[in-house]
mmCIF file of C-alpha atoms in Angstrom:
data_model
loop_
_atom_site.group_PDB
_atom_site.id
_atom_site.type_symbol
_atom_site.label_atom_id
_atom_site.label_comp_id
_atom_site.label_asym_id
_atom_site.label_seq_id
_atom_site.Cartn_x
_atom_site.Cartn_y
_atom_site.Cartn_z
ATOM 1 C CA UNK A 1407 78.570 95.139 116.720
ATOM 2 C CA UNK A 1408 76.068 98.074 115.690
ATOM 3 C CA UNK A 1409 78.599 99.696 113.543
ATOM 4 C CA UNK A 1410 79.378 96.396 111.397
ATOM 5 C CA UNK A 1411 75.658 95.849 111.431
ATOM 6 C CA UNK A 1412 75.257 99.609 109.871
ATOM 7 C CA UNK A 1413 77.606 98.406 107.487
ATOM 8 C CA UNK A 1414 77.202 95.040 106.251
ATOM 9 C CA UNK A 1415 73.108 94.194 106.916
ATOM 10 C CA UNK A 1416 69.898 96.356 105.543
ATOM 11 C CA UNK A 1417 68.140 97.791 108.292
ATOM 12 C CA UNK A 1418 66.080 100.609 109.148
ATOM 13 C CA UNK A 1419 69.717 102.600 110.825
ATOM 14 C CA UNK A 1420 71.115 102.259 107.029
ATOM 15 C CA UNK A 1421 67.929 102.694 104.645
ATOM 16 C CA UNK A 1422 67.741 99.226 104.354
ATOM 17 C CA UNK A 1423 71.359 98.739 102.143
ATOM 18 C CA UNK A 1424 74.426 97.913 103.592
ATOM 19 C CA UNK A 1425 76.035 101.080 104.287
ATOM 20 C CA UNK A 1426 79.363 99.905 102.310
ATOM 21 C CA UNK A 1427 77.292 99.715 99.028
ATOM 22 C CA UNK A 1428 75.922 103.527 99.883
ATOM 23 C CA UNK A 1429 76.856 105.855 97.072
ATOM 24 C CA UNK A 1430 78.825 108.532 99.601
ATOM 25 C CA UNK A 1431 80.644 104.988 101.345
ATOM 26 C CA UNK A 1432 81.799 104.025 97.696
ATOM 27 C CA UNK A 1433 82.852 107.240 96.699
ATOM 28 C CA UNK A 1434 85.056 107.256 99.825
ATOM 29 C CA UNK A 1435 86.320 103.564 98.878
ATOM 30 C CA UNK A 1436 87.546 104.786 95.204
ATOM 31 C CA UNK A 1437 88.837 107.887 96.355
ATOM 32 C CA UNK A 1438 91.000 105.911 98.834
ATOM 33 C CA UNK A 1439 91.869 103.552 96.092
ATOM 34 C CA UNK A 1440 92.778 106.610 93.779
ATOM 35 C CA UNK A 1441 95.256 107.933 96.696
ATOM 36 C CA UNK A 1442 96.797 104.736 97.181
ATOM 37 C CA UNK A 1443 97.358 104.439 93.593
ATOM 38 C CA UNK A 1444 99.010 106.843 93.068
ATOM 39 C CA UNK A 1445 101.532 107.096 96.294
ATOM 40 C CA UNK A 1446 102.480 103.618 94.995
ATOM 41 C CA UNK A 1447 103.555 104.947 91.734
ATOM 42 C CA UNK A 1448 105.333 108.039 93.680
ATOM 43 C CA UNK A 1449 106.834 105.853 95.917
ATOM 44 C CA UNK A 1450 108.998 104.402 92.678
ATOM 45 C CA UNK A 1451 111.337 105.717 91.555
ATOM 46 C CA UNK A 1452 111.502 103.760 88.007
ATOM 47 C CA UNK A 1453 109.496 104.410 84.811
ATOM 48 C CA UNK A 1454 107.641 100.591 85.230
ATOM 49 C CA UNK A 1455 106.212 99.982 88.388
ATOM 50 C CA UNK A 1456 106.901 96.494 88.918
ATOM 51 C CA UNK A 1457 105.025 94.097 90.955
ATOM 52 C CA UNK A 1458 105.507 93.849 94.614
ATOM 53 C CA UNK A 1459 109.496 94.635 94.769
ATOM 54 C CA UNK A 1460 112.142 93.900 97.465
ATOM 55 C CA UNK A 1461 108.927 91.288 98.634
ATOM 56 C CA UNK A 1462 111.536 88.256 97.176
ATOM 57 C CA UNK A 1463 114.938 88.768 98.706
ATOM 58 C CA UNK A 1464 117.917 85.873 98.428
ATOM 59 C CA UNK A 1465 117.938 85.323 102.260
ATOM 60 C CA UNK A 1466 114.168 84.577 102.240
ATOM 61 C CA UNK A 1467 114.757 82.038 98.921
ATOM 62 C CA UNK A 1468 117.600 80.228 100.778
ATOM 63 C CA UNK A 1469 115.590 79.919 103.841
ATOM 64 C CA UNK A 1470 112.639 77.915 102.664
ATOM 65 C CA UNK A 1471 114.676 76.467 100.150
ATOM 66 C CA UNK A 1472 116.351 74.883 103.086
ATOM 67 C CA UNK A 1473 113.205 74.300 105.259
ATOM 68 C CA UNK A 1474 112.447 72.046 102.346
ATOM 69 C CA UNK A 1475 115.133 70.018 102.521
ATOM 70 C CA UNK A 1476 115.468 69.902 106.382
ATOM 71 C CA UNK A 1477 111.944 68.635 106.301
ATOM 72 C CA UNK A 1478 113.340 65.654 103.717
ATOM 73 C CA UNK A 1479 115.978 65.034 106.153
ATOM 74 C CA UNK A 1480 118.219 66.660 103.493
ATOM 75 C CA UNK A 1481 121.285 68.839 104.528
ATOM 76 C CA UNK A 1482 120.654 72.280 104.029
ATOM 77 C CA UNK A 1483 122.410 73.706 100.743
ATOM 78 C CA UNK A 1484 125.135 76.774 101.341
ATOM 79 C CA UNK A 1485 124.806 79.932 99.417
ATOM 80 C CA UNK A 1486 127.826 80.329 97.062
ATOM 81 C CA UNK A 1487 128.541 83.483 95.100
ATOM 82 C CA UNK A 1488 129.781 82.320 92.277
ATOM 83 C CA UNK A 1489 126.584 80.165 91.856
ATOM 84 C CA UNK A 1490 124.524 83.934 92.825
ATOM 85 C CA UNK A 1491 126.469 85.635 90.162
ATOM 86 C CA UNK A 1492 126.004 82.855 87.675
ATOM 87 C CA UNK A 1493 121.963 83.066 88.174
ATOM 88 C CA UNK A 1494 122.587 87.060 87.850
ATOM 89 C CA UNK A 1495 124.309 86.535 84.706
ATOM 90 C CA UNK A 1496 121.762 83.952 83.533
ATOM 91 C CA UNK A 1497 118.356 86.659 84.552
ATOM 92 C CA UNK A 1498 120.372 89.625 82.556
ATOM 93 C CA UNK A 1499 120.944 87.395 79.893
ATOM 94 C CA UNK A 1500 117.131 86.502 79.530
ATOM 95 C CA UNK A 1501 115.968 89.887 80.344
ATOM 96 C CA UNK A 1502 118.223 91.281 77.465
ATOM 97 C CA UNK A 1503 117.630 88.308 75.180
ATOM 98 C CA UNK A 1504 113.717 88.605 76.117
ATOM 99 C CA UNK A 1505 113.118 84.718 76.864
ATOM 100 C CA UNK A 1506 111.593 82.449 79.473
ATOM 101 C CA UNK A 1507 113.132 79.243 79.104
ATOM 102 C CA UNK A 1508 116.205 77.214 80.587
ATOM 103 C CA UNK A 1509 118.007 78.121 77.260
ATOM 104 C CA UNK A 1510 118.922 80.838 75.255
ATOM 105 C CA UNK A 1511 117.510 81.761 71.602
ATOM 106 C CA UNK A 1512 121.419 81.275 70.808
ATOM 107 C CA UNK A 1513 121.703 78.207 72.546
ATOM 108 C CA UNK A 1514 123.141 79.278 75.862
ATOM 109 C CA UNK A 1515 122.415 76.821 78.449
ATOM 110 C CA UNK A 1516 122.334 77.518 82.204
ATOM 111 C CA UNK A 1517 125.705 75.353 82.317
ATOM 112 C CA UNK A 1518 127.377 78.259 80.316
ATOM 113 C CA UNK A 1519 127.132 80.894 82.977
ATOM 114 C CA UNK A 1520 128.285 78.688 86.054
ATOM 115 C CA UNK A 1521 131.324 78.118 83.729
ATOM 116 C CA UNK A 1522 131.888 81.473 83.253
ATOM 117 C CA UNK A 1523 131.919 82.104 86.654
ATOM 118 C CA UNK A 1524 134.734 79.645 87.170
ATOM 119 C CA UNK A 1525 132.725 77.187 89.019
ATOM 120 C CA UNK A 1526 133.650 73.511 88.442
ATOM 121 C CA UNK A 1527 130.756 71.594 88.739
ATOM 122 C CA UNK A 1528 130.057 67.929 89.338
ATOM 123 C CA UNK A 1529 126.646 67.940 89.735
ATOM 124 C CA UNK A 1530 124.248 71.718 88.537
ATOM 125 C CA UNK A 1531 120.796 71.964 87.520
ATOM 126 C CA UNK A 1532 118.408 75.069 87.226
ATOM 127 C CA UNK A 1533 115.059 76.016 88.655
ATOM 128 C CA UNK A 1534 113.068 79.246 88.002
ATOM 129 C CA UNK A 1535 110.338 81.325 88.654
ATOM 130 C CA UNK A 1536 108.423 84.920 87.761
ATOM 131 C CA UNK A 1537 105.879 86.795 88.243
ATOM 132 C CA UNK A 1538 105.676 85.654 92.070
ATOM 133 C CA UNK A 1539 105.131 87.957 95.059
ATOM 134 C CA UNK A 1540 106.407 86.404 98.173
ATOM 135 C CA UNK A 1541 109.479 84.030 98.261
ATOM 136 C CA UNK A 1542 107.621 80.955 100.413
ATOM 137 C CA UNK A 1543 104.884 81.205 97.243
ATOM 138 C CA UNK A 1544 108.435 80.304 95.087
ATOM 139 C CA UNK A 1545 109.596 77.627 96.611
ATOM 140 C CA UNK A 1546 106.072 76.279 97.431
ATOM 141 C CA UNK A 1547 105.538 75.938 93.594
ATOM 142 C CA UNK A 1548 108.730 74.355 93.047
ATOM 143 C CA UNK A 1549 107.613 71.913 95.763
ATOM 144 C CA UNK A 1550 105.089 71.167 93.946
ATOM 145 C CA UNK A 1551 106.427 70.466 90.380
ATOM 146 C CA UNK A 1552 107.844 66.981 90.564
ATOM 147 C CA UNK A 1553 111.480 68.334 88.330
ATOM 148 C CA UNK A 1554 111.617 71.086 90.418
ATOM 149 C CA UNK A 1555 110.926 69.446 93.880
ATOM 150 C CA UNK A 1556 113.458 66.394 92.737
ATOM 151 C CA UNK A 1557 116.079 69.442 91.709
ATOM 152 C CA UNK A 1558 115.299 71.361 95.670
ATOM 153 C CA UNK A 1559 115.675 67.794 97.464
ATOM 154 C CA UNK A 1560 118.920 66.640 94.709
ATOM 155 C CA UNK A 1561 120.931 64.692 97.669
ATOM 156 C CA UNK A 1562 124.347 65.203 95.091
ATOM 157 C CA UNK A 1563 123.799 69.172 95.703
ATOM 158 C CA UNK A 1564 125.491 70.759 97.923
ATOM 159 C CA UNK A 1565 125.574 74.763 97.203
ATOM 160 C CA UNK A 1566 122.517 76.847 95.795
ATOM 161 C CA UNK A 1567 122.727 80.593 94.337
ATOM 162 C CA UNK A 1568 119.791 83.304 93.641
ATOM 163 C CA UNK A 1569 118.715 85.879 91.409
ATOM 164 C CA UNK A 1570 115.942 88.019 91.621
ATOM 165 C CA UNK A 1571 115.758 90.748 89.085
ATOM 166 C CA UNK A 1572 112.962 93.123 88.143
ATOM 167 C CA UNK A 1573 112.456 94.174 84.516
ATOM 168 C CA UNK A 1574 110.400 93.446 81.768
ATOM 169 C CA UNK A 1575 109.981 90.376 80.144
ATOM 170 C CA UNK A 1576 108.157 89.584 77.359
ATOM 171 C CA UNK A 1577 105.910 92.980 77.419
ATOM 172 C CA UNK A 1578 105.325 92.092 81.277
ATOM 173 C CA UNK A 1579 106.635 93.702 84.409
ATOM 174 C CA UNK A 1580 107.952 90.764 86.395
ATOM 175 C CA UNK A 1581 110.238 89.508 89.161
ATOM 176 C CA UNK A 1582 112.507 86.857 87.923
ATOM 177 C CA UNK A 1583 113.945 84.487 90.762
ATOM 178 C CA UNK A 1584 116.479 81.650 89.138
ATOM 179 C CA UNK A 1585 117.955 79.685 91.154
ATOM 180 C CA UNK A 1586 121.412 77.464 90.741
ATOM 181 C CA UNK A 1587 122.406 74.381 92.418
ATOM 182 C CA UNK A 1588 125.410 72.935 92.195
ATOM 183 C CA UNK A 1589 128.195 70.452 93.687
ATOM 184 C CA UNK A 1590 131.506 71.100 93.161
ATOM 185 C CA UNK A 1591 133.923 69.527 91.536
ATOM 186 C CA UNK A 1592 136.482 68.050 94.318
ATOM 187 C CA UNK A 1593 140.334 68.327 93.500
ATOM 188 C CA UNK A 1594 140.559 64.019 93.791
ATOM 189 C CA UNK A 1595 137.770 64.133 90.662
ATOM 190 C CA UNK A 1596 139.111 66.337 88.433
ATOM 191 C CA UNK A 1597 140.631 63.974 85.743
ATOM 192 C CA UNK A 1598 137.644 62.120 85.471
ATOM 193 C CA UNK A 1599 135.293 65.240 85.278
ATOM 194 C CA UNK A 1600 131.956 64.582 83.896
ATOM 195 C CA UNK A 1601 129.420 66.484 85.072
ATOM 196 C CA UNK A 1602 125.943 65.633 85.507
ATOM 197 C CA UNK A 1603 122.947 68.675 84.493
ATOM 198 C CA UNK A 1604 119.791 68.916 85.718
ATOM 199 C CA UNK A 1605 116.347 71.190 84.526
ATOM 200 C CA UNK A 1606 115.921 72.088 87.556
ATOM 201 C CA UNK A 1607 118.002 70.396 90.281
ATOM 202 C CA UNK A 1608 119.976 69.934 94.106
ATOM 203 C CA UNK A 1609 123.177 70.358 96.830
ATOM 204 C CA UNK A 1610 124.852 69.957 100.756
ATOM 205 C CA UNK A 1611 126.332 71.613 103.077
ATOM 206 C CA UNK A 1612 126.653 71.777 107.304
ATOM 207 C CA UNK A 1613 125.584 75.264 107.144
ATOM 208 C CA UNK A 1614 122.587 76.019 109.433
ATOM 209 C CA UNK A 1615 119.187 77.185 108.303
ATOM 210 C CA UNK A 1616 119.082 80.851 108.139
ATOM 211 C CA UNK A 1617 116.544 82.607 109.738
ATOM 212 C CA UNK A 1618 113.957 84.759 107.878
ATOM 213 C CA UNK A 1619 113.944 87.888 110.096
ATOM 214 C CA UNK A 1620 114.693 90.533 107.900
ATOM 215 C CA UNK A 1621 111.239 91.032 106.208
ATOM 216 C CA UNK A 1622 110.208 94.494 106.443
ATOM 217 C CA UNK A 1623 107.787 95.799 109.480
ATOM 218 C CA UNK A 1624 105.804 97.657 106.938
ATOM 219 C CA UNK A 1625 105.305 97.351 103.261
ATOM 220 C CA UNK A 1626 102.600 99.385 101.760
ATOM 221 C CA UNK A 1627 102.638 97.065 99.241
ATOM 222 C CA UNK A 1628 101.527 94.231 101.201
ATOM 223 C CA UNK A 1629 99.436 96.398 103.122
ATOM 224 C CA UNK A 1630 97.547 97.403 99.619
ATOM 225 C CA UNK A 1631 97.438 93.898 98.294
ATOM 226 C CA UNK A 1632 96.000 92.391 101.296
ATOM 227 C CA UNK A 1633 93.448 95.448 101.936
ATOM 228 C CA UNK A 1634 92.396 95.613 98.315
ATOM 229 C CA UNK A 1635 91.570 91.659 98.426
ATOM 230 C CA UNK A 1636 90.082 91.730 101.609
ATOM 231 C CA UNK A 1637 87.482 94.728 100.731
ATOM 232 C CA UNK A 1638 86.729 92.881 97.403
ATOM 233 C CA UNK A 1639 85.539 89.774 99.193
ATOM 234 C CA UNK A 1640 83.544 92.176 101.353
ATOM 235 C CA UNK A 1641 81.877 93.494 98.752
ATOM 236 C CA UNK A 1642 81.111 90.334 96.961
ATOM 237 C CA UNK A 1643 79.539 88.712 100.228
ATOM 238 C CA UNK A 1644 77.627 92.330 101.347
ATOM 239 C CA UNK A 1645 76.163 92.428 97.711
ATOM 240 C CA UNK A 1646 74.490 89.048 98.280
ATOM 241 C CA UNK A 1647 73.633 88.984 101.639
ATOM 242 C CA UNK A 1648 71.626 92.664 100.601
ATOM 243 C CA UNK A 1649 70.265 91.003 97.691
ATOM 244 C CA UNK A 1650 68.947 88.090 99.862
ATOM 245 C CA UNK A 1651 67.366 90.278 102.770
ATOM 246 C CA UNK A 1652 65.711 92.543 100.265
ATOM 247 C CA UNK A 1653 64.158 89.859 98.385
ATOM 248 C CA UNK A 1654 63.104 87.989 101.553
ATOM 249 C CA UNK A 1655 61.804 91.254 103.489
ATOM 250 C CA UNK A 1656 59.824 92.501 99.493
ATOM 251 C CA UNK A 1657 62.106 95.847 100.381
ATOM 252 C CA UNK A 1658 60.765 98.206 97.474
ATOM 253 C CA UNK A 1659 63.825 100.490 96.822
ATOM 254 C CA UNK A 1660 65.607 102.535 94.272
ATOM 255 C CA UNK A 1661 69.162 101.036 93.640
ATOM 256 C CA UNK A 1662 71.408 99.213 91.354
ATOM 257 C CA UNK A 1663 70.877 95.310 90.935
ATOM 258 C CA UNK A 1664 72.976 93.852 93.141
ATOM 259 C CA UNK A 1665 73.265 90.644 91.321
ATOM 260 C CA UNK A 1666 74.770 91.666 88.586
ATOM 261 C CA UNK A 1667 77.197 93.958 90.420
ATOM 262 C CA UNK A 1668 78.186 90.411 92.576
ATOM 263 C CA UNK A 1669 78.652 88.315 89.457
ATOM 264 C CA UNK A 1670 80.786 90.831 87.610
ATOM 265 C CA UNK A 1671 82.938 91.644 91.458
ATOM 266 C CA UNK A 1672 83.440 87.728 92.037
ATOM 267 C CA UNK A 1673 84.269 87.384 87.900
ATOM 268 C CA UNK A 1674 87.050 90.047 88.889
ATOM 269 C CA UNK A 1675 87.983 88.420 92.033
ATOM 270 C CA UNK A 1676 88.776 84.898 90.769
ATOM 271 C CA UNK A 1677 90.223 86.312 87.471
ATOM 272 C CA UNK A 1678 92.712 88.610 89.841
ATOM 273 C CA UNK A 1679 93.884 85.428 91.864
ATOM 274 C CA UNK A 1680 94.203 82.906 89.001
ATOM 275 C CA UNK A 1681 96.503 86.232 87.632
ATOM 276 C CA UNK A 1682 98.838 86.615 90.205
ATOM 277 C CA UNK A 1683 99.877 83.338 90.279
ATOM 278 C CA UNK A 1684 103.265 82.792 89.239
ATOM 279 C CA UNK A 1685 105.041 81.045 86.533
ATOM 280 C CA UNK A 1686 107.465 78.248 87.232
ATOM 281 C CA UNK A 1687 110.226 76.786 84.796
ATOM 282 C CA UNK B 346 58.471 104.531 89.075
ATOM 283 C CA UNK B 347 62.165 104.142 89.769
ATOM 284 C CA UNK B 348 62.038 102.124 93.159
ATOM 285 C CA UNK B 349 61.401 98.428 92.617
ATOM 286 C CA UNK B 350 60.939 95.466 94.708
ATOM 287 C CA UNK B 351 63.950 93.273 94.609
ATOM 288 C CA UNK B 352 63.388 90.046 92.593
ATOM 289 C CA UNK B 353 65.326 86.806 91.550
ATOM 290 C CA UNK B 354 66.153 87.582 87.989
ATOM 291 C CA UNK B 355 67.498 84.032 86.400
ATOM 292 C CA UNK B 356 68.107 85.572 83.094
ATOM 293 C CA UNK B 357 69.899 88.410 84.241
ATOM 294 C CA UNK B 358 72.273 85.797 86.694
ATOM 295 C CA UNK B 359 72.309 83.141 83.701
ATOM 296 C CA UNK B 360 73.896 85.244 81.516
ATOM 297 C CA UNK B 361 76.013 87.372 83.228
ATOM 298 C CA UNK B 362 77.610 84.121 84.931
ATOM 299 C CA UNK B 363 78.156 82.792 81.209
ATOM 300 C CA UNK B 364 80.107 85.663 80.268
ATOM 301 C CA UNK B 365 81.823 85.591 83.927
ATOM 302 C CA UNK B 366 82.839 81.596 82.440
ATOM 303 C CA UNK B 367 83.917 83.399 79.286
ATOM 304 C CA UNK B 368 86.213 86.031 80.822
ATOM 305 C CA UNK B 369 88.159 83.944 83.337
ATOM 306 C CA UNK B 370 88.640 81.468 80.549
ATOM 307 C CA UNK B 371 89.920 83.701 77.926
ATOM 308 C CA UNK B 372 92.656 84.980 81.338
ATOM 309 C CA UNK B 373 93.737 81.796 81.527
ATOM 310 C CA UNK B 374 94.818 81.444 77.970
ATOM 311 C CA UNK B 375 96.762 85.153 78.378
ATOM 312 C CA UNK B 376 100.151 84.747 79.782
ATOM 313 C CA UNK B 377 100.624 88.497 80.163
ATOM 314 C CA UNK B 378 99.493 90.391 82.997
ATOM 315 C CA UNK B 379 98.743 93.945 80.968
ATOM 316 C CA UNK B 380 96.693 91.648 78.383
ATOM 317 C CA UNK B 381 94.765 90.374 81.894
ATOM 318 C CA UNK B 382 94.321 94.136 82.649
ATOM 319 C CA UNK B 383 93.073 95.192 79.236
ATOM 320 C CA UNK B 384 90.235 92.012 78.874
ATOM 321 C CA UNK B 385 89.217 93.182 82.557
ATOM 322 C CA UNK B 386 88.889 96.799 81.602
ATOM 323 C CA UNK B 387 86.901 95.887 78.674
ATOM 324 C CA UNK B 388 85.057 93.549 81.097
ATOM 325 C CA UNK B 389 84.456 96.259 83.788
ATOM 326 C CA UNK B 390 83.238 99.078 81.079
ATOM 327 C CA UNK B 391 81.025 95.707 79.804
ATOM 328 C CA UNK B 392 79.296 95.899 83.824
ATOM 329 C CA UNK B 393 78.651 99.479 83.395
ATOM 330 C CA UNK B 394 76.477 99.600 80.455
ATOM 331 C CA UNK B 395 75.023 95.969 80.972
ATOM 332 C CA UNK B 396 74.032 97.470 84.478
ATOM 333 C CA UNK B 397 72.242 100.666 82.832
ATOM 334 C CA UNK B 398 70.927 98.692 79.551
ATOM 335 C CA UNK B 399 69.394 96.694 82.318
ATOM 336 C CA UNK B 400 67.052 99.312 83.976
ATOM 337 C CA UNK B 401 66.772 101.019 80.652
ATOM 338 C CA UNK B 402 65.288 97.739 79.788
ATOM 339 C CA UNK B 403 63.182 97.435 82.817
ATOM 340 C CA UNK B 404 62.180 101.447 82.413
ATOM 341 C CA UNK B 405 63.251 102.064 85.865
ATOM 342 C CA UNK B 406 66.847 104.103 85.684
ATOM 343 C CA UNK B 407 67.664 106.534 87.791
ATOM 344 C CA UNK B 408 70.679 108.948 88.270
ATOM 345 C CA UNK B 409 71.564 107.099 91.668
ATOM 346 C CA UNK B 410 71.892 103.719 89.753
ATOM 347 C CA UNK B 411 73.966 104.859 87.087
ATOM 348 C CA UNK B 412 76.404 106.488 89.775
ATOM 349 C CA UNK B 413 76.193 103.081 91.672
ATOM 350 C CA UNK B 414 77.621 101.127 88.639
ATOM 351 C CA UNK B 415 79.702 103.868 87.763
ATOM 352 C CA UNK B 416 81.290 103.911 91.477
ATOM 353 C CA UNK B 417 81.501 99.865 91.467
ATOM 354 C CA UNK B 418 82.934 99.908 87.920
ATOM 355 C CA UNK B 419 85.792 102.293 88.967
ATOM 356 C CA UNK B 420 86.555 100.826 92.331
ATOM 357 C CA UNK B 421 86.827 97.371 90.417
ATOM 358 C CA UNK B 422 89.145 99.115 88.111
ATOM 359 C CA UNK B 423 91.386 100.636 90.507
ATOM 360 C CA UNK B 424 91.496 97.250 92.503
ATOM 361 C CA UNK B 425 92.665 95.232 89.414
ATOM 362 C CA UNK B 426 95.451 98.280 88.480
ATOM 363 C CA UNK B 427 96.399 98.053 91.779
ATOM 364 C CA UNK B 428 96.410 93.766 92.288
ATOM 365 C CA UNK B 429 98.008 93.469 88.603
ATOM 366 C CA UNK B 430 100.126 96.754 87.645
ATOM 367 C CA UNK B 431 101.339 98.216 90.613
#
């Protein structure tokens, strides 16, 4: 209790500031920040250090995917390669191409690549996503985008595949997650084939909802991300709460404004979380 | 001369809140992250000298003051690199 007093409230122990806004306290912070920085960028082995990788895996995508629809009383869709490779094929295409959109500059559509993999579809429709962090954030966004919600809880769909590729896009580092649904085509249907598309769509399947299990125990990453946000909330609230006490107590001292310093941490702190939000299609 | 009693300073909070509005609406009009980084870099060297201009102003800057900014400044840096590049 004394120690987070020495560190978050002016008193006579601390020369009446905060102990985290101390000069020798800060220095500590950035040199801590300047480590981690650059361990991160050691600890990848590519020339672009993308954002928060191996945090989105397929398993992950599948399972709240499915969650979703259990929750709609939907069956839960099956993973199908052909419909992974064809969501592959569709993120290489628009990472070489350089595009966000559900079609190509040459007029590609998502239908093209589940064709190519052979796939005979009856029902197929496309959702996707970038610049996202965690896989539940994904899905939750699609959950919330009426087209992309109706596409996750499509009753006709019965199989679902994922790609998540890293690369840049557009002059920005970014995870790209697209995801494929589909129903095949059944042997009885074939003469009549007509199939129905969907920007973004559904599926079905008796296959159970797979557990998400295999996140990893540690990710620096994570770790970083959460610790960074965390201290820069602390040091928005310990900025005012200073400010306040030394104005109420008329403390006559030799530091930095503190309100200026808060407005300018809190302009960085909202501008950080409206910028990490993802991007949904 | 350098130590000072803390006041409320309205003008100083007025207008560094309007250009607060002005940065986090100009990021939400930039679609790419590095852009983000850049208009927050700009924003964070903006802090430094607004936060020395300000006790120049006032005739009351010190060496511990500047370093203060300085050390905020950086630490805001390395938090955005780290949040948006990394």
């Amino acid at each position: 209790m004394n120690l987070l007093k020495y560190l978050f409230i002016p008193h006579k122990n601390n020369n009446y500031r905060a102990k985290i806004l101390h000069i020798d306290f800060m220095a500590i912070m950035l040199f801590i920040l300047v480590v981690l920085n650059f361990t991160l960028i050691k600890l990848q082995n590519t020339n672009v250090i993308y954002a928060f990788k191996n945090q989105i895996t397929v398993e992950q995508l599948l399972y709240y995917t499915n969650k979703a629809r259990q929750e709609n009383n939907l069956p839960p869709l099956k993973l199908n390669d052909q419909l992974s490779q064809a969501a592959q094929l569709k993120a290489d295409d628009m990472f070489q191409k350089n595009y966000w959109s559900h079609y190509a500059p040459d007029g590609k559509s998502p239908w093209d690549f589940i064709l190519k993999t052979g796939y005979q579809y009856e029902y197929a429709g496309e959702n996707l996503a970038r610049s996202f962090y965690f896989a539940k954030d994904v899905v939750s966004a699609w959950m919330n985008s009426e087209s992309h919600r109706a596409n996750i809880l499509k009753k006709e769909y019965t199989e679902v595949g994922f790609a998540v590729k890293e690369g840049v896009l557009q002059g920005e580092p970014t995870t790209l997650v697209v995801q494929m649904f589909a129903k095949p085509i059944l042997a009885t249907n074939q003469q009549d084939y007509q199939p129905n598309q969907a920007i973004p769509q559904e599926q079905t399947t008796n296959q159970k909802v797979l557990s998400v299990e295999n996140k990893p125990a540690i990710n620096l990453k994570f770790i970083t991300f959460e610790t960074t946000l965390i201290y820069l909330i602390m040091l928005s609230v310990v900025l005012v709460i200073d400010y306040i006490a030394a104005v109420k107590t008329n403390l006559i001292r030799n530091t930095s404004h503190n309100m200026i310093s808060f407005i300018f941490s809190l302009t960085i702190l909202i501008g950080i979380i409206m910028a990490v939000k993802g991007k949904i299609l | 001369m350098s130590p000072r009693k803390e006041i409320i300073d309205w003008k100083t909070i007025f207008f560094s809140a309007l250009s607060a509005v002005f940065l986090i609406t100009t990021a939400l009009f930039l679609e790419n992250k590095i852009l983000i980084f850049g208009l927050f870099s700009i924003y964070i060297l903006i802090y430094i000298l607004y936060g020395v201009y300000y006790h120049i102003a006032n005739k009351d800057l010190t060496l511990k003051k500047t370093i203060e900014y300085v050390l905020i400044g950086f630490i805001l840096f390395y938090m955005i690199k780290l949040l948006l590049i990394n």
